[in-house]
Amino acid sequence: MRQLKAVLSIVVTFVFILVPTNSISNAATKTLSVHFINVGQGDSIYIKAPNGEDILIDGGNKDGSDVVAYLKKQRVKDIEIMIATHPDADHIGGLDEVLKAFPVKSVYAPKVGHTSQAYKDFLIAVKNEKLTIKTAQANVTLPIKGVTAKFVGPVKTYSKSDTNDWSAVLRLTYGKNTFLFTGDAEFKAESDMIKAKQPLKADVLKVGHHGAKTSTSTTFLNAVKPKYAVISVGKNSYGHPTKEVLNRLKAAKVTVYRTDQKGTIVFTSNGSTLSVKTERR
Ligand SMILES: [Zn+2]
């Protein structure tokens, strides 16, 4: 009996020592990482939440094999949340491949359709996985532990031809660090979010519509006040990113990272400080 008591007290002491130490080291190592994957002209952003959830915003152009390969390299097993910001091919084009390659738990998209083949393929892939699309619109919150993730746009409905302004805009906060992912939202959507008093302030801004001059107004930059901006862009015939947007970012003293220059760009946050790593220098 005495021996048993002695053993028990040792075990109890051990548990008391181990539990707090473990939880401290876990808390210290918990990070959020945001990967702006270089998909050429298009968007694809992979987010690893501090508690392990995997989130994918858009899947690049047409062929999703580059995104699938990147996610496999990051040891992604499943995707808790997939967001299709809007139905344009340079955003949803690769999502059908991602849906085929990984189990996906929920898919969010704005309530606007498209007649393109890329959009049809996306809808078929969603249906094949027996998923129903959840509406991405302002004030919808994502169920991710340890972070605050809320759509701040679209705040209203737009005409079917304005697919960019329908973009699902996600604001994500981990501790002291905030990211704003704007899809291809243009001036109209930007000013509507400001008028609707959505919270927009962020440390990192994913610049809208690959740096097109009809996005990222000075008023919007004043509302977001970013330290860093990421432009997801590749070879294109639209003149993206435009001088106008680069000049507005320069005037606002924002540090700019471009996927066409730096390759894939990864931000890491421990909840208080941000660091950035790029594929190319
Ligand atoms: Zn686009």
mmCIF file with all atom_site columns, C-alpha atoms in Angstrom, residues 112-227:
data_model
loop_
_atom_site.group_PDB
_atom_site.id
_atom_site.type_symbol
_atom_site.label_atom_id
_atom_site.label_alt_id
_atom_site.label_comp_id
_atom_site.label_asym_id
_atom_site.label_entity_id
_atom_site.label_seq_id
_atom_site.pdbx_PDB_ins_code
_atom_site.Cartn_x
_atom_site.Cartn_y
_atom_site.Cartn_z
_atom_site.occupancy
_atom_site.B_iso_or_equiv
_atom_site.pdbx_formal_charge
_atom_site.auth_seq_id
_atom_site.auth_comp_id
_atom_site.auth_asym_id
_atom_site.auth_atom_id
_atom_site.pdbx_PDB_model_num
ATOM 1   C CA . VAL A 1 112 ? -23.343 34.864 -58.150 1.00 0.00 ? 112 VAL A CA 1
ATOM 2   C CA . GLY A 1 113 ? -23.020 32.417 -61.004 1.00 0.00 ? 113 GLY A CA 1
ATOM 3   C CA . HIS A 1 114 ? -21.254 32.297 -64.339 1.00 0.00 ? 114 HIS A CA 1
ATOM 4   C CA . THR A 1 115 ? -21.769 30.437 -67.591 1.00 0.00 ? 115 THR A CA 1
ATOM 5   C CA . SER A 1 116 ? -18.059 29.666 -68.122 1.00 0.00 ? 116 SER A CA 1
ATOM 6   C CA . GLN A 1 117 ? -16.767 26.089 -68.351 1.00 0.00 ? 117 GLN A CA 1
ATOM 7   C CA . ALA A 1 118 ? -14.430 26.747 -65.394 1.00 0.00 ? 118 ALA A CA 1
ATOM 8   C CA . TYR A 1 119 ? -17.409 27.656 -63.199 1.00 0.00 ? 119 TYR A CA 1
ATOM 9   C CA . LYS A 1 120 ? -19.414 24.635 -64.403 1.00 0.00 ? 120 LYS A CA 1
ATOM 10  C CA . ASP A 1 121 ? -16.462 22.345 -63.587 1.00 0.00 ? 121 ASP A CA 1
ATOM 11  C CA . PHE A 1 122 ? -16.256 23.871 -60.106 1.00 0.00 ? 122 PHE A CA 1
ATOM 12  C CA . LEU A 1 123 ? -19.985 23.283 -59.472 1.00 0.00 ? 123 LEU A CA 1
ATOM 13  C CA . ILE A 1 124 ? -19.755 19.687 -60.724 1.00 0.00 ? 124 ILE A CA 1
ATOM 14  C CA . ALA A 1 125 ? -16.756 19.003 -58.452 1.00 0.00 ? 125 ALA A CA 1
ATOM 15  C CA . VAL A 1 126 ? -18.633 20.473 -55.439 1.00 0.00 ? 126 VAL A CA 1
ATOM 16  C CA . LYS A 1 127 ? -21.664 18.293 -56.248 1.00 0.00 ? 127 LYS A CA 1
ATOM 17  C CA . ASN A 1 128 ? -19.516 15.171 -56.690 1.00 0.00 ? 128 ASN A CA 1
ATOM 18  C CA . GLU A 1 129 ? -18.169 15.692 -53.159 1.00 0.00 ? 129 GLU A CA 1
ATOM 19  C CA . LYS A 1 130 ? -21.791 15.947 -51.930 1.00 0.00 ? 130 LYS A CA 1
ATOM 20  C CA . LEU A 1 131 ? -21.194 19.454 -50.627 1.00 0.00 ? 131 LEU A CA 1
ATOM 21  C CA . THR A 1 132 ? -23.516 22.442 -50.767 1.00 0.00 ? 132 THR A CA 1
ATOM 22  C CA . ILE A 1 133 ? -22.057 25.904 -51.177 1.00 0.00 ? 133 ILE A CA 1
ATOM 23  C CA . LYS A 1 134 ? -22.397 28.180 -48.161 1.00 0.00 ? 134 LYS A CA 1
ATOM 24  C CA . THR A 1 135 ? -22.978 31.846 -48.945 1.00 0.00 ? 135 THR A CA 1
ATOM 25  C CA . ALA A 1 136 ? -19.971 34.116 -48.551 1.00 0.00 ? 136 ALA A CA 1
ATOM 26  C CA . GLN A 1 137 ? -21.227 37.584 -47.685 1.00 0.00 ? 137 GLN A CA 1
ATOM 27  C CA . ALA A 1 138 ? -20.534 40.322 -45.140 1.00 0.00 ? 138 ALA A CA 1
ATOM 28  C CA . ASN A 1 139 ? -20.937 39.316 -41.474 1.00 0.00 ? 139 ASN A CA 1
ATOM 29  C CA . VAL A 1 140 ? -20.635 35.558 -42.066 1.00 0.00 ? 140 VAL A CA 1
ATOM 30  C CA . THR A 1 141 ? -18.120 34.157 -39.566 1.00 0.00 ? 141 THR A CA 1
ATOM 31  C CA . LEU A 1 142 ? -15.929 31.113 -40.257 1.00 0.00 ? 142 LEU A CA 1
ATOM 32  C CA . PRO A 1 143 ? -15.703 28.463 -37.533 1.00 0.00 ? 143 PRO A CA 1
ATOM 33  C CA . ILE A 1 144 ? -11.903 28.433 -37.046 1.00 0.00 ? 144 ILE A CA 1
ATOM 34  C CA . LYS A 1 145 ? -10.414 28.038 -33.571 1.00 0.00 ? 145 LYS A CA 1
ATOM 35  C CA . GLY A 1 146 ? -7.965  30.583 -32.212 1.00 0.00 ? 146 GLY A CA 1
ATOM 36  C CA . VAL A 1 147 ? -8.598  33.236 -34.859 1.00 0.00 ? 147 VAL A CA 1
ATOM 37  C CA . THR A 1 148 ? -11.355 35.639 -35.831 1.00 0.00 ? 148 THR A CA 1
ATOM 38  C CA . ALA A 1 149 ? -12.296 35.123 -39.469 1.00 0.00 ? 149 ALA A CA 1
ATOM 39  C CA . LYS A 1 150 ? -15.210 37.076 -40.861 1.00 0.00 ? 150 LYS A CA 1
ATOM 40  C CA . PHE A 1 151 ? -16.370 38.101 -44.305 1.00 0.00 ? 151 PHE A CA 1
ATOM 41  C CA . VAL A 1 152 ? -16.580 41.884 -44.609 1.00 0.00 ? 152 VAL A CA 1
ATOM 42  C CA . GLY A 1 153 ? -17.810 41.730 -48.213 1.00 0.00 ? 153 GLY A CA 1
ATOM 43  C CA . PRO A 1 154 ? -19.782 41.572 -50.381 1.00 0.00 ? 154 PRO A CA 1
ATOM 44  C CA . VAL A 1 155 ? -22.057 43.887 -48.396 1.00 0.00 ? 155 VAL A CA 1
ATOM 45  C CA . LYS A 1 156 ? -24.710 43.990 -51.128 1.00 0.00 ? 156 LYS A CA 1
ATOM 46  C CA . THR A 1 157 ? -25.723 42.422 -54.420 1.00 0.00 ? 157 THR A CA 1
ATOM 47  C CA . TYR A 1 158 ? -24.277 43.609 -57.729 1.00 0.00 ? 158 TYR A CA 1
ATOM 48  C CA . SER A 1 159 ? -25.213 43.082 -61.352 1.00 0.00 ? 159 SER A CA 1
ATOM 49  C CA . LYS A 1 160 ? -24.201 39.717 -62.822 1.00 0.00 ? 160 LYS A CA 1
ATOM 50  C CA . SER A 1 161 ? -21.631 41.375 -65.075 1.00 0.00 ? 161 SER A CA 1
ATOM 51  C CA . ASP A 1 162 ? -19.784 42.900 -62.083 1.00 0.00 ? 162 ASP A CA 1
ATOM 52  C CA . THR A 1 163 ? -18.396 39.548 -60.883 1.00 0.00 ? 163 THR A CA 1
ATOM 53  C CA . ASN A 1 164 ? -15.339 41.270 -59.353 1.00 0.00 ? 164 ASN A CA 1
ATOM 54  C CA . ASP A 1 165 ? -17.448 43.389 -56.990 1.00 0.00 ? 165 ASP A CA 1
ATOM 55  C CA . TRP A 1 166 ? -19.170 40.204 -55.798 1.00 0.00 ? 166 TRP A CA 1
ATOM 56  C CA . SER A 1 167 ? -15.800 39.049 -54.411 1.00 0.00 ? 167 SER A CA 1
ATOM 57  C CA . ALA A 1 168 ? -15.902 37.430 -50.998 1.00 0.00 ? 168 ALA A CA 1
ATOM 58  C CA . VAL A 1 169 ? -13.643 39.610 -48.829 1.00 0.00 ? 169 VAL A CA 1
ATOM 59  C CA . LEU A 1 170 ? -12.253 37.868 -45.746 1.00 0.00 ? 170 LEU A CA 1
ATOM 60  C CA . ARG A 1 171 ? -10.699 39.582 -42.721 1.00 0.00 ? 171 ARG A CA 1
ATOM 61  C CA . LEU A 1 172 ? -8.689  37.280 -40.477 1.00 0.00 ? 172 LEU A CA 1
ATOM 62  C CA . THR A 1 173 ? -7.143  38.193 -37.126 1.00 0.00 ? 173 THR A CA 1
ATOM 63  C CA . TYR A 1 174 ? -4.716  36.151 -35.046 1.00 0.00 ? 174 TYR A CA 1
ATOM 64  C CA . GLY A 1 175 ? -3.748  37.968 -31.860 1.00 0.00 ? 175 GLY A CA 1
ATOM 65  C CA . LYS A 1 176 ? -2.319  41.318 -32.937 1.00 0.00 ? 176 LYS A CA 1
ATOM 66  C CA . ASN A 1 177 ? -2.002  40.463 -36.643 1.00 0.00 ? 177 ASN A CA 1
ATOM 67  C CA . THR A 1 178 ? -4.710  40.972 -39.258 1.00 0.00 ? 178 THR A CA 1
ATOM 68  C CA . PHE A 1 179 ? -4.983  40.027 -42.917 1.00 0.00 ? 179 PHE A CA 1
ATOM 69  C CA . LEU A 1 180 ? -7.485  41.287 -45.497 1.00 0.00 ? 180 LEU A CA 1
ATOM 70  C CA . PHE A 1 181 ? -8.130  39.132 -48.574 1.00 0.00 ? 181 PHE A CA 1
ATOM 71  C CA . THR A 1 182 ? -10.059 41.117 -51.164 1.00 0.00 ? 182 THR A CA 1
ATOM 72  C CA . GLY A 1 183 ? -10.337 38.789 -54.173 1.00 0.00 ? 183 GLY A CA 1
ATOM 73  C CA . ASP A 1 184 ? -10.912 41.048 -57.177 1.00 0.00 ? 184 ASP A CA 1
ATOM 74  C CA . ALA A 1 185 ? -13.097 43.635 -55.385 1.00 0.00 ? 185 ALA A CA 1
ATOM 75  C CA . GLU A 1 186 ? -13.087 46.976 -57.229 1.00 0.00 ? 186 GLU A CA 1
ATOM 76  C CA . PHE A 1 187 ? -13.825 50.604 -56.265 1.00 0.00 ? 187 PHE A CA 1
ATOM 77  C CA . LYS A 1 188 ? -17.600 50.082 -55.935 1.00 0.00 ? 188 LYS A CA 1
ATOM 78  C CA . ALA A 1 189 ? -17.228 47.127 -53.545 1.00 0.00 ? 189 ALA A CA 1
ATOM 79  C CA . GLU A 1 190 ? -14.460 48.939 -51.624 1.00 0.00 ? 190 GLU A CA 1
ATOM 80  C CA . SER A 1 191 ? -16.573 52.046 -51.050 1.00 0.00 ? 191 SER A CA 1
ATOM 81  C CA . ASP A 1 192 ? -19.635 49.922 -50.162 1.00 0.00 ? 192 ASP A CA 1
ATOM 82  C CA . MET A 1 193 ? -17.623 48.122 -47.449 1.00 0.00 ? 193 MET A CA 1
ATOM 83  C CA . ILE A 1 194 ? -16.482 51.499 -46.068 1.00 0.00 ? 194 ILE A CA 1
ATOM 84  C CA . LYS A 1 195 ? -20.053 52.872 -46.132 1.00 0.00 ? 195 LYS A CA 1
ATOM 85  C CA . ALA A 1 196 ? -21.320 49.727 -44.382 1.00 0.00 ? 196 ALA A CA 1
ATOM 86  C CA . LYS A 1 197 ? -18.708 50.408 -41.645 1.00 0.00 ? 197 LYS A CA 1
ATOM 87  C CA . GLN A 1 198 ? -17.122 46.984 -41.994 1.00 0.00 ? 198 GLN A CA 1
ATOM 88  C CA . PRO A 1 199 ? -13.855 46.620 -40.049 1.00 0.00 ? 199 PRO A CA 1
ATOM 89  C CA . LEU A 1 200 ? -11.106 46.847 -42.676 1.00 0.00 ? 200 LEU A CA 1
ATOM 90  C CA . LYS A 1 201 ? -7.897  47.711 -40.823 1.00 0.00 ? 201 LYS A CA 1
ATOM 91  C CA . ALA A 1 202 ? -5.197  45.105 -41.546 1.00 0.00 ? 202 ALA A CA 1
ATOM 92  C CA . ASP A 1 203 ? -1.434  44.617 -41.409 1.00 0.00 ? 203 ASP A CA 1
ATOM 93  C CA . VAL A 1 204 ? -1.384  42.671 -44.672 1.00 0.00 ? 204 VAL A CA 1
ATOM 94  C CA . LEU A 1 205 ? -3.579  43.538 -47.658 1.00 0.00 ? 205 LEU A CA 1
ATOM 95  C CA . LYS A 1 206 ? -4.036  41.131 -50.562 1.00 0.00 ? 206 LYS A CA 1
ATOM 96  C CA . VAL A 1 207 ? -4.343  43.807 -53.237 1.00 0.00 ? 207 VAL A CA 1
ATOM 97  C CA . GLY A 1 208 ? -7.607  43.585 -55.177 1.00 0.00 ? 208 GLY A CA 1
ATOM 98  C CA . HIS A 1 209 ? -7.748  42.395 -58.800 1.00 0.00 ? 209 HIS A CA 1
ATOM 99  C CA . HIS A 1 210 ? -3.986  41.825 -59.312 1.00 0.00 ? 210 HIS A CA 1
ATOM 100 C CA . GLY A 1 211 ? -3.208  45.551 -59.092 1.00 0.00 ? 211 GLY A CA 1
ATOM 101 C CA . ALA A 1 212 ? -5.789  46.752 -61.638 1.00 0.00 ? 212 ALA A CA 1
ATOM 102 C CA . LYS A 1 213 ? -6.215  50.544 -61.501 1.00 0.00 ? 213 LYS A CA 1
ATOM 103 C CA . THR A 1 214 ? -9.957  50.130 -60.733 1.00 0.00 ? 214 THR A CA 1
ATOM 104 C CA . SER A 1 215 ? -9.144  48.595 -57.314 1.00 0.00 ? 215 SER A CA 1
ATOM 105 C CA . THR A 1 216 ? -7.214  49.763 -54.230 1.00 0.00 ? 216 THR A CA 1
ATOM 106 C CA . SER A 1 217 ? -8.415  53.369 -54.053 1.00 0.00 ? 217 SER A CA 1
ATOM 107 C CA . THR A 1 218 ? -6.581  55.809 -51.809 1.00 0.00 ? 218 THR A CA 1
ATOM 108 C CA . THR A 1 219 ? -9.719  55.992 -49.630 1.00 0.00 ? 219 THR A CA 1
ATOM 109 C CA . PHE A 1 220 ? -9.662  52.211 -49.262 1.00 0.00 ? 220 PHE A CA 1
ATOM 110 C CA . LEU A 1 221 ? -5.941  52.244 -48.380 1.00 0.00 ? 221 LEU A CA 1
ATOM 111 C CA . ASN A 1 222 ? -6.677  54.887 -45.739 1.00 0.00 ? 222 ASN A CA 1
ATOM 112 C CA . ALA A 1 223 ? -9.291  52.568 -44.226 1.00 0.00 ? 223 ALA A CA 1
ATOM 113 C CA . VAL A 1 224 ? -7.091  49.439 -44.313 1.00 0.00 ? 224 VAL A CA 1
ATOM 114 C CA . LYS A 1 225 ? -3.790  51.157 -43.353 1.00 0.00 ? 225 LYS A CA 1
ATOM 115 C CA . PRO A 1 226 ? -1.686  48.119 -44.331 1.00 0.00 ? 226 PRO A CA 1
ATOM 116 C CA . LYS A 1 227 ? 2.029   47.757 -43.580 1.00 0.00 ? 227 LYS A CA 1
#
